[in-house]
Short mmCIF file of C-alpha atoms in Angstrom, two decimals:
data_model
loop_
_atom_site.label_atom_id
_atom_site.label_comp_id
_atom_site.label_asym_id
_atom_site.label_seq_id
_atom_site.Cartn_x
_atom_site.Cartn_y
_atom_site.Cartn_z
CA MET A 1 0.00 0.00 0.00
CA THR A 2 3.06 2.26 0.05
CA MET A 3 3.32 4.96 -2.62
CA GLU A 4 5.91 7.63 -3.30
CA ILE A 5 5.35 11.37 -3.41
CA GLY A 6 8.35 13.24 -4.72
CA GLY A 7 10.55 10.28 -3.85
CA VAL A 8 9.30 10.06 -0.24
CA PRO A 9 7.61 6.76 0.70
CA VAL A 10 4.13 7.22 2.14
CA GLY A 11 2.30 4.40 3.88
CA PRO A 12 1.52 2.69 7.18
CA ASP A 13 5.05 1.36 7.54
CA HIS A 14 6.66 4.78 7.15
CA GLN A 15 6.93 8.01 9.10
CA PRO A 16 3.71 10.04 8.72
CA PHE A 17 3.92 12.32 5.69
CA VAL A 18 3.51 15.80 7.14
CA ILE A 19 2.29 18.47 4.73
CA ALA A 20 2.72 22.10 5.76
CA GLU A 21 0.07 24.27 4.13
CA MET A 22 1.18 27.86 3.59
CA SER A 23 -2.22 29.08 2.34
CA GLY A 24 -2.43 32.88 2.66
CA ASN A 25 -0.11 33.14 5.65
CA HIS A 26 2.52 34.83 3.48
CA ASN A 27 0.39 37.99 3.94
CA GLY A 28 1.19 39.11 0.40
CA ASP A 29 4.96 39.21 1.02
CA LEU A 30 7.21 36.94 -1.07
CA GLU A 31 10.08 37.18 1.41
CA ARG A 32 7.77 36.11 4.22
CA ALA A 33 6.64 33.22 2.04
CA LYS A 34 10.26 32.16 1.58
CA ASP A 35 10.82 32.39 5.33
CA ILE A 36 7.87 30.05 5.84
CA VAL A 37 9.43 27.57 3.39
CA ARG A 38 12.70 27.67 5.33
CA ALA A 39 10.89 27.19 8.64
CA VAL A 40 9.00 24.19 7.25
CA ALA A 41 12.26 22.59 6.10
CA GLU A 42 13.85 23.13 9.52
CA SER A 43 10.85 21.53 11.25
CA GLY A 44 11.43 18.14 9.64
CA ALA A 45 8.14 18.14 7.73
CA GLN A 46 8.43 16.41 4.38
CA ALA A 47 6.19 18.59 2.24
CA LEU A 48 5.14 22.15 1.51
CA LYS A 49 1.80 22.86 -0.15
CA LEU A 50 0.51 25.98 -1.84
CA GLN A 51 -2.91 26.83 -3.27
CA THR A 52 -3.13 27.75 -6.93
CA TYR A 53 -6.03 30.05 -7.73
CA THR A 54 -6.96 33.66 -8.26
CA ALA A 55 -10.06 35.45 -7.05
CA ASP A 56 -11.42 35.24 -10.60
CA THR A 57 -10.87 31.47 -10.92
CA MET A 58 -12.63 30.94 -7.59
CA THR A 59 -15.70 33.18 -7.74
CA LEU A 60 -17.27 36.30 -9.26
CA ASP A 61 -16.63 39.92 -8.38
CA VAL A 62 -20.19 40.57 -7.26
CA ASP A 63 -21.78 41.64 -4.00
CA LEU A 64 -24.78 39.39 -3.47
CA PRO A 65 -25.74 37.59 -0.26
CA ALA A 66 -24.70 34.19 -1.65
CA PHE A 67 -21.21 35.56 -2.28
CA ARG A 68 -20.60 36.64 1.34
CA LEU A 69 -19.63 34.69 4.43
CA PRO A 70 -22.12 34.82 7.32
CA ALA A 71 -21.86 37.67 9.80
CA GLU A 72 -21.31 35.20 12.65
CA HIS A 73 -18.25 33.61 11.02
CA GLU A 74 -15.49 33.44 13.64
CA LEU A 75 -12.64 34.59 11.39
CA TRP A 76 -14.03 36.23 8.27
CA SER A 77 -17.31 37.83 9.35
CA ASP A 78 -19.41 39.11 6.43
CA ALA A 79 -16.41 38.99 4.07
CA ARG A 80 -17.02 39.02 0.34
CA LEU A 81 -15.68 35.81 -1.20
CA TYR A 82 -13.91 37.74 -3.95
CA ASP A 83 -12.11 39.99 -1.47
CA LEU A 84 -11.10 37.05 0.73
CA TYR A 85 -9.62 35.11 -2.19
CA ALA A 86 -7.89 38.21 -3.52
CA GLU A 87 -6.20 38.66 -0.13
CA ALA A 88 -5.35 35.01 0.45
CA HIS A 89 -4.18 33.82 -2.96
CA THR A 90 -0.55 33.06 -3.70
CA PRO A 91 0.56 34.93 -6.85
CA TRP A 92 1.25 32.43 -9.61
CA GLU A 93 4.61 34.05 -10.38
CA TRP A 94 5.70 33.11 -6.83
CA HIS A 95 5.17 29.39 -7.35
CA GLU A 96 8.35 28.65 -9.26
CA PRO A 97 10.77 30.41 -6.86
CA LEU A 98 8.99 28.92 -3.84
CA PHE A 99 9.06 25.42 -5.33
CA GLU A 100 12.73 25.82 -6.25
CA LEU A 101 13.61 26.97 -2.73
CA ALA A 102 11.62 24.13 -1.19
CA SER A 103 13.31 21.55 -3.42
CA SER A 104 16.75 22.93 -2.57
CA LEU A 105 15.92 22.41 1.11
CA GLY A 106 14.79 18.81 0.60
CA LEU A 107 11.04 19.45 0.69
CA VAL A 108 8.42 17.92 -1.57
CA ALA A 109 6.48 20.90 -2.93
CA PHE A 110 3.09 20.76 -4.64
CA SER A 111 -0.26 22.53 -4.66
CA SER A 112 -4.04 22.40 -4.67
CA ALA A 113 -5.39 23.15 -8.13
CA PHE A 114 -8.74 24.93 -8.17
CA ASP A 115 -9.46 24.89 -11.89
CA ARG A 116 -8.15 23.49 -15.18
CA THR A 117 -5.86 26.47 -15.82
CA ALA A 118 -4.18 25.78 -12.47
CA ILE A 119 -3.52 22.16 -13.47
CA ASP A 120 -1.98 23.27 -16.77
CA PHE A 121 0.17 25.82 -14.94
CA LEU A 122 1.32 23.34 -12.28
CA GLU A 123 2.14 20.70 -14.90
CA LYS A 124 4.63 23.14 -16.44
CA LEU A 125 6.28 23.31 -13.00
CA ASN A 126 6.32 19.48 -12.81
CA VAL A 127 4.69 19.19 -9.41
CA PRO A 128 4.91 15.65 -7.96
CA ALA A 129 1.31 15.47 -6.65
CA TYR A 130 -2.03 17.24 -6.51
CA LYS A 131 -4.44 18.11 -3.72
CA VAL A 132 -8.21 18.34 -4.11
CA ALA A 133 -9.53 20.92 -1.65
CA SER A 134 -12.62 20.02 0.36
CA ASN A 135 -15.02 22.31 -1.49
CA GLU A 136 -13.78 21.05 -4.85
CA ILE A 137 -14.52 17.39 -4.08
CA GLY A 138 -17.80 17.65 -5.98
CA ASP A 139 -16.12 19.06 -9.11
CA LEU A 140 -15.54 15.63 -10.65
CA PRO A 141 -14.13 16.97 -13.95
CA LEU A 142 -11.51 18.82 -11.90
CA VAL A 143 -10.75 15.66 -9.89
CA ARG A 144 -10.36 13.67 -13.10
CA GLY A 145 -8.15 16.39 -14.55
CA MET A 146 -5.70 16.11 -11.63
CA ALA A 147 -5.79 12.31 -11.69
CA GLU A 148 -5.15 12.20 -15.44
CA THR A 149 -1.66 13.54 -14.80
CA GLY A 150 -0.85 10.11 -13.34
CA LYS A 151 0.52 11.71 -10.20
CA PRO A 152 -0.62 10.99 -6.62
CA ILE A 153 -3.86 12.77 -5.81
CA ILE A 154 -4.80 13.72 -2.24
CA ILE A 155 -8.51 14.32 -1.70
CA SER A 156 -9.73 16.35 1.28
CA THR A 157 -13.24 15.53 2.51
CA GLY A 158 -14.45 18.42 4.67
CA SER A 159 -18.29 18.61 4.63
CA ALA A 160 -18.49 15.63 2.23
CA THR A 161 -20.72 12.59 2.60
CA LEU A 162 -19.45 9.08 1.98
CA THR A 163 -21.31 9.23 -1.34
CA ASP A 164 -19.40 12.41 -2.27
CA ILE A 165 -16.09 10.85 -1.29
CA ASP A 166 -16.78 7.60 -3.12
CA ALA A 167 -17.71 9.54 -6.27
CA ALA A 168 -14.44 11.51 -6.15
CA VAL A 169 -12.37 8.37 -5.61
CA ARG A 170 -14.19 6.64 -8.49
CA ALA A 171 -13.58 9.68 -10.70
CA ALA A 172 -9.86 9.55 -9.96
CA ARG A 173 -9.73 5.79 -10.51
CA SER A 174 -11.58 6.11 -13.82
CA THR A 175 -8.38 7.61 -15.24
CA GLY A 176 -6.38 4.52 -14.26
CA ASN A 177 -4.74 6.35 -11.38
CA GLU A 178 -4.63 4.28 -8.18
CA GLN A 179 -2.33 6.66 -6.28
CA ILE A 180 -5.10 8.10 -4.14
CA ILE A 181 -5.04 9.34 -0.55
CA VAL A 182 -8.19 10.55 1.20
CA LEU A 183 -7.90 13.06 4.05
CA SER A 184 -10.48 13.12 6.81
CA CYS A 185 -11.27 16.77 7.43
CA THR A 186 -13.59 19.10 9.32
CA ALA A 187 -14.01 22.19 7.16
CA SER A 188 -14.36 24.64 10.02
CA TYR A 189 -11.71 27.25 10.78
CA PRO A 190 -10.71 26.52 13.47
CA ALA A 191 -12.34 23.11 13.84
CA PRO A 192 -13.72 21.95 17.22
CA PRO A 193 -11.79 18.82 18.28
CA GLU A 194 -15.03 17.11 19.34
CA GLN A 195 -16.25 17.34 15.73
CA SER A 196 -13.19 15.70 14.21
CA ASN A 197 -14.70 12.19 14.29
CA LEU A 198 -11.31 10.54 13.91
CA ARG A 199 -12.82 7.09 14.34
CA ALA A 200 -13.96 7.49 10.72
CA ILE A 201 -10.35 7.13 9.54
CA PRO A 202 -10.23 3.30 9.55
CA VAL A 203 -13.79 3.23 8.20
CA LEU A 204 -12.78 5.33 5.18
CA ARG A 205 -9.63 3.28 4.68
CA ASP A 206 -11.48 -0.03 4.65
CA ALA A 207 -14.48 1.20 2.66
CA LEU A 208 -12.46 2.85 -0.10
CA GLY A 209 -9.31 0.73 -0.15
CA VAL A 210 -7.03 3.77 -0.01
CA GLN A 211 -4.59 5.37 2.39
CA VAL A 212 -6.28 7.85 4.70
CA GLY A 213 -4.88 10.85 6.52
CA LEU A 214 -6.05 13.99 8.27
CA SER A 215 -6.30 17.58 7.09
CA ASP A 216 -6.45 19.14 10.53
CA HIS A 217 -7.84 22.55 11.37
CA THR A 218 -8.05 22.08 15.14
CA MET A 219 -5.81 24.07 17.44
CA GLY A 220 -2.60 22.32 18.49
CA ILE A 221 -1.33 18.87 17.55
CA GLY A 222 -3.37 16.48 19.71
CA ALA A 223 -5.87 15.53 17.01
CA ALA A 224 -3.11 14.81 14.50
CA ILE A 225 -1.31 12.47 16.89
CA ALA A 226 -4.56 10.65 17.64
CA ALA A 227 -5.20 10.31 13.90
CA VAL A 228 -1.90 8.48 13.42
CA ALA A 229 -2.91 6.04 16.15
CA LEU A 230 -6.05 5.35 14.11
CA GLY A 231 -4.14 4.69 10.91
CA ALA A 232 -3.53 8.09 9.31
CA THR A 233 -0.48 8.06 7.03
CA VAL A 234 -0.65 11.74 6.02
CA ILE A 235 -1.11 14.83 8.20
CA GLU A 236 -1.77 18.28 6.77
CA LYS A 237 -1.54 21.41 8.91
CA HIS A 238 -1.56 25.13 8.13
CA VAL A 239 1.64 26.92 9.17
CA THR A 240 2.70 30.48 9.82
CA LEU A 241 5.74 32.21 11.25
CA LYS A 242 3.86 33.84 14.16
CA ARG A 243 0.15 33.82 14.81
CA VAL A 244 0.34 37.35 16.22
CA ASP A 245 1.42 38.58 12.78
CA GLY A 246 -2.13 37.98 11.59
CA GLY A 247 -3.24 36.69 8.21
CA VAL A 248 -6.25 34.91 6.81
CA ASP A 249 -5.41 31.52 8.35
CA SER A 250 -3.05 32.46 11.15
CA ALA A 251 -5.53 31.83 13.98
CA PHE A 252 -5.53 28.06 13.43
CA SER A 253 -2.01 27.65 12.02
CA LEU A 254 1.01 26.12 13.71
CA GLU A 255 4.15 28.10 14.41
CA PRO A 256 7.49 26.51 13.42
CA GLY A 257 8.25 25.06 16.85
CA GLU A 258 4.80 23.51 17.03
CA LEU A 259 5.24 22.04 13.55
CA ALA A 260 8.51 20.45 14.65
CA SER A 261 6.72 18.98 17.66
CA LEU A 262 4.01 17.63 15.37
CA VAL A 263 6.60 15.91 13.18
CA GLU A 264 8.37 14.39 16.18
CA ASN A 265 5.26 13.21 18.00
CA THR A 266 3.45 11.78 14.99
CA ARG A 267 6.60 9.81 14.26
CA ILE A 268 6.60 8.49 17.84
CA ALA A 269 2.90 7.62 17.51
CA GLN A 270 3.57 5.68 14.30
CA LEU A 271 6.48 3.78 15.84
CA ALA A 272 4.46 3.01 18.95
CA LEU A 273 1.74 1.25 16.95
CA GLY A 274 4.01 -1.78 16.48
CA GLN A 275 2.29 -5.11 15.86
CA PRO A 276 -0.92 -6.66 17.26
CA ILE A 277 1.12 -8.99 19.46
CA ILE A 278 0.62 -9.50 23.19
CA GLY A 279 3.53 -10.76 25.24
CA PRO A 280 7.01 -9.80 26.45
CA LYS A 281 8.74 -7.35 24.14
CA GLN A 282 12.40 -7.45 23.29
CA ALA A 283 12.97 -4.36 25.43
CA GLU A 284 11.49 -6.19 28.43
CA GLN A 285 13.90 -9.13 28.55
CA ASN A 286 15.88 -7.72 31.47
CA VAL A 287 12.65 -6.95 33.33
CA LEU A 288 11.59 -10.61 33.12
CA ARG A 289 14.59 -11.53 35.27
CA PHE A 290 13.08 -9.59 38.14
CA ARG A 291 9.61 -11.09 38.29
CA ARG A 292 8.75 -12.66 41.64
CA SER A 293 9.40 -16.32 42.50
CA LEU A 294 9.87 -18.49 45.60
CA TYR A 295 13.25 -18.19 47.35
CA VAL A 296 14.89 -19.57 50.44
CA THR A 297 15.08 -16.57 52.78
CA GLN A 298 16.97 -18.15 55.72
CA ASP A 299 19.74 -20.73 55.85
CA VAL A 300 18.13 -24.17 56.20
CA ARG A 301 19.38 -27.71 56.77
CA ALA A 302 18.19 -30.99 55.31
CA GLY A 303 15.02 -32.08 57.11
CA ASP A 304 13.83 -28.53 57.95
CA LEU A 305 10.25 -27.90 56.96
CA ILE A 306 9.23 -25.10 54.58
CA THR A 307 7.57 -22.24 56.48
CA PRO A 308 6.64 -18.62 55.67
CA GLU A 309 9.78 -17.63 57.60
CA ASN A 310 12.25 -19.53 55.39
CA VAL A 311 10.54 -19.45 51.98
CA ARG A 312 8.58 -16.60 50.42
CA SER A 313 7.88 -14.77 47.17
CA ILE A 314 10.54 -12.18 46.31
CA ARG A 315 12.29 -10.73 43.31
CA PRO A 316 14.10 -11.97 41.14
CA ALA A 317 12.86 -14.86 39.01
CA GLY A 318 14.51 -18.27 39.10
CA GLY A 319 12.46 -20.12 41.73
CA LEU A 320 9.11 -21.83 41.59
CA PRO A 321 6.05 -19.65 40.81
CA PRO A 322 4.58 -17.96 43.93
CA ASP A 323 1.24 -19.68 43.37
CA LEU A 324 2.88 -23.05 44.18
CA TYR A 325 3.64 -22.07 47.79
CA PRO A 326 0.59 -23.92 49.24
CA GLN A 327 1.89 -27.12 47.58
CA VAL A 328 5.36 -26.87 49.10
CA GLU A 329 4.58 -25.45 52.55
CA GLY A 330 5.36 -28.00 55.28
CA ARG A 331 7.48 -30.23 53.05
CA PRO A 332 11.04 -31.02 54.23
CA PHE A 333 14.20 -29.82 52.53
CA ARG A 334 16.20 -32.70 51.04
CA VAL A 335 19.50 -30.80 51.23
CA ASN A 336 21.07 -27.85 53.00
CA ALA A 337 20.39 -24.46 51.33
CA GLN A 338 21.53 -20.97 52.12
CA ALA A 339 19.48 -17.76 52.02
CA GLY A 340 19.16 -16.49 48.45
CA THR A 341 18.77 -19.93 46.90
CA PRO A 342 15.87 -20.19 44.42
CA LEU A 343 13.39 -22.81 45.56
CA THR A 344 13.27 -25.62 43.03
CA TRP A 345 11.78 -29.10 43.15
CA ASP A 346 15.18 -30.77 43.55
CA LEU A 347 15.59 -29.07 46.96
CA LEU A 348 12.54 -30.90 48.32
#
């Protein structure tokens, strides 16, 4: 089930593939965007992701109720969609220098394409993978367009039903592309942890026959670590340099130190999964030596009877199991034995 994205193996037997999403946290400053790329590389994350759109490829420059966010929205109250996308988009002329910088730092760099022109543009930059954003999951021609490149396609599922997700996966597979990863996602910014429903991760994996990960918009890293324990092979998180700097997504983005902690702790979570085996582990071999057993606790001579004063359960191992004491109590020793001798049948 392992696949490669930009030469990095991705699968249940490998370190979780951590994708750092820049989104609009560059705040319209190319140098800040480059600083974010450098911070992502230093964190140990494997991938950097951009979003490839313009306000005009996303929506219309109109001011109608349907084209505004609700007044009660926590981050973008009453914002016009066009204005929000104009502020948050990453200029297309930035993509090549950002991808080149990321590659020079050992990062896998790719993007979410939001329309056909974005796919054509990203193909010229030879991106190694594509991401389907949550709200584009129903645009099956767009999904097929990304899958037709033959590159891995990562599908985010925020607000989607299982029917929606299945349709998108079938659309991708219809092109002959089997390199599909589905990301569980709650499309709320930030997302309440209690609405993450991470137990759906193994359900999606088994129902669809694909790798499953998490596109996480909760605060902190707890949900992402839990997702790995449930089988997630990919973790996506928004990143920024400092939340106090502001920006469209800064409120629910990780700072560089937090991203590094995410990388470290998801790796530990993946290693800790191990195998479904119950029993002593290799690391416990020395501990086994110090389990309790029956020992002679006072010097005794042949013919002395076993009593609680001269035989009892102590550490280490080596003697008879403690549960056998009722069977040996009152029996005579056959030979002399000094304190510290493990009680064995040949002493009786």
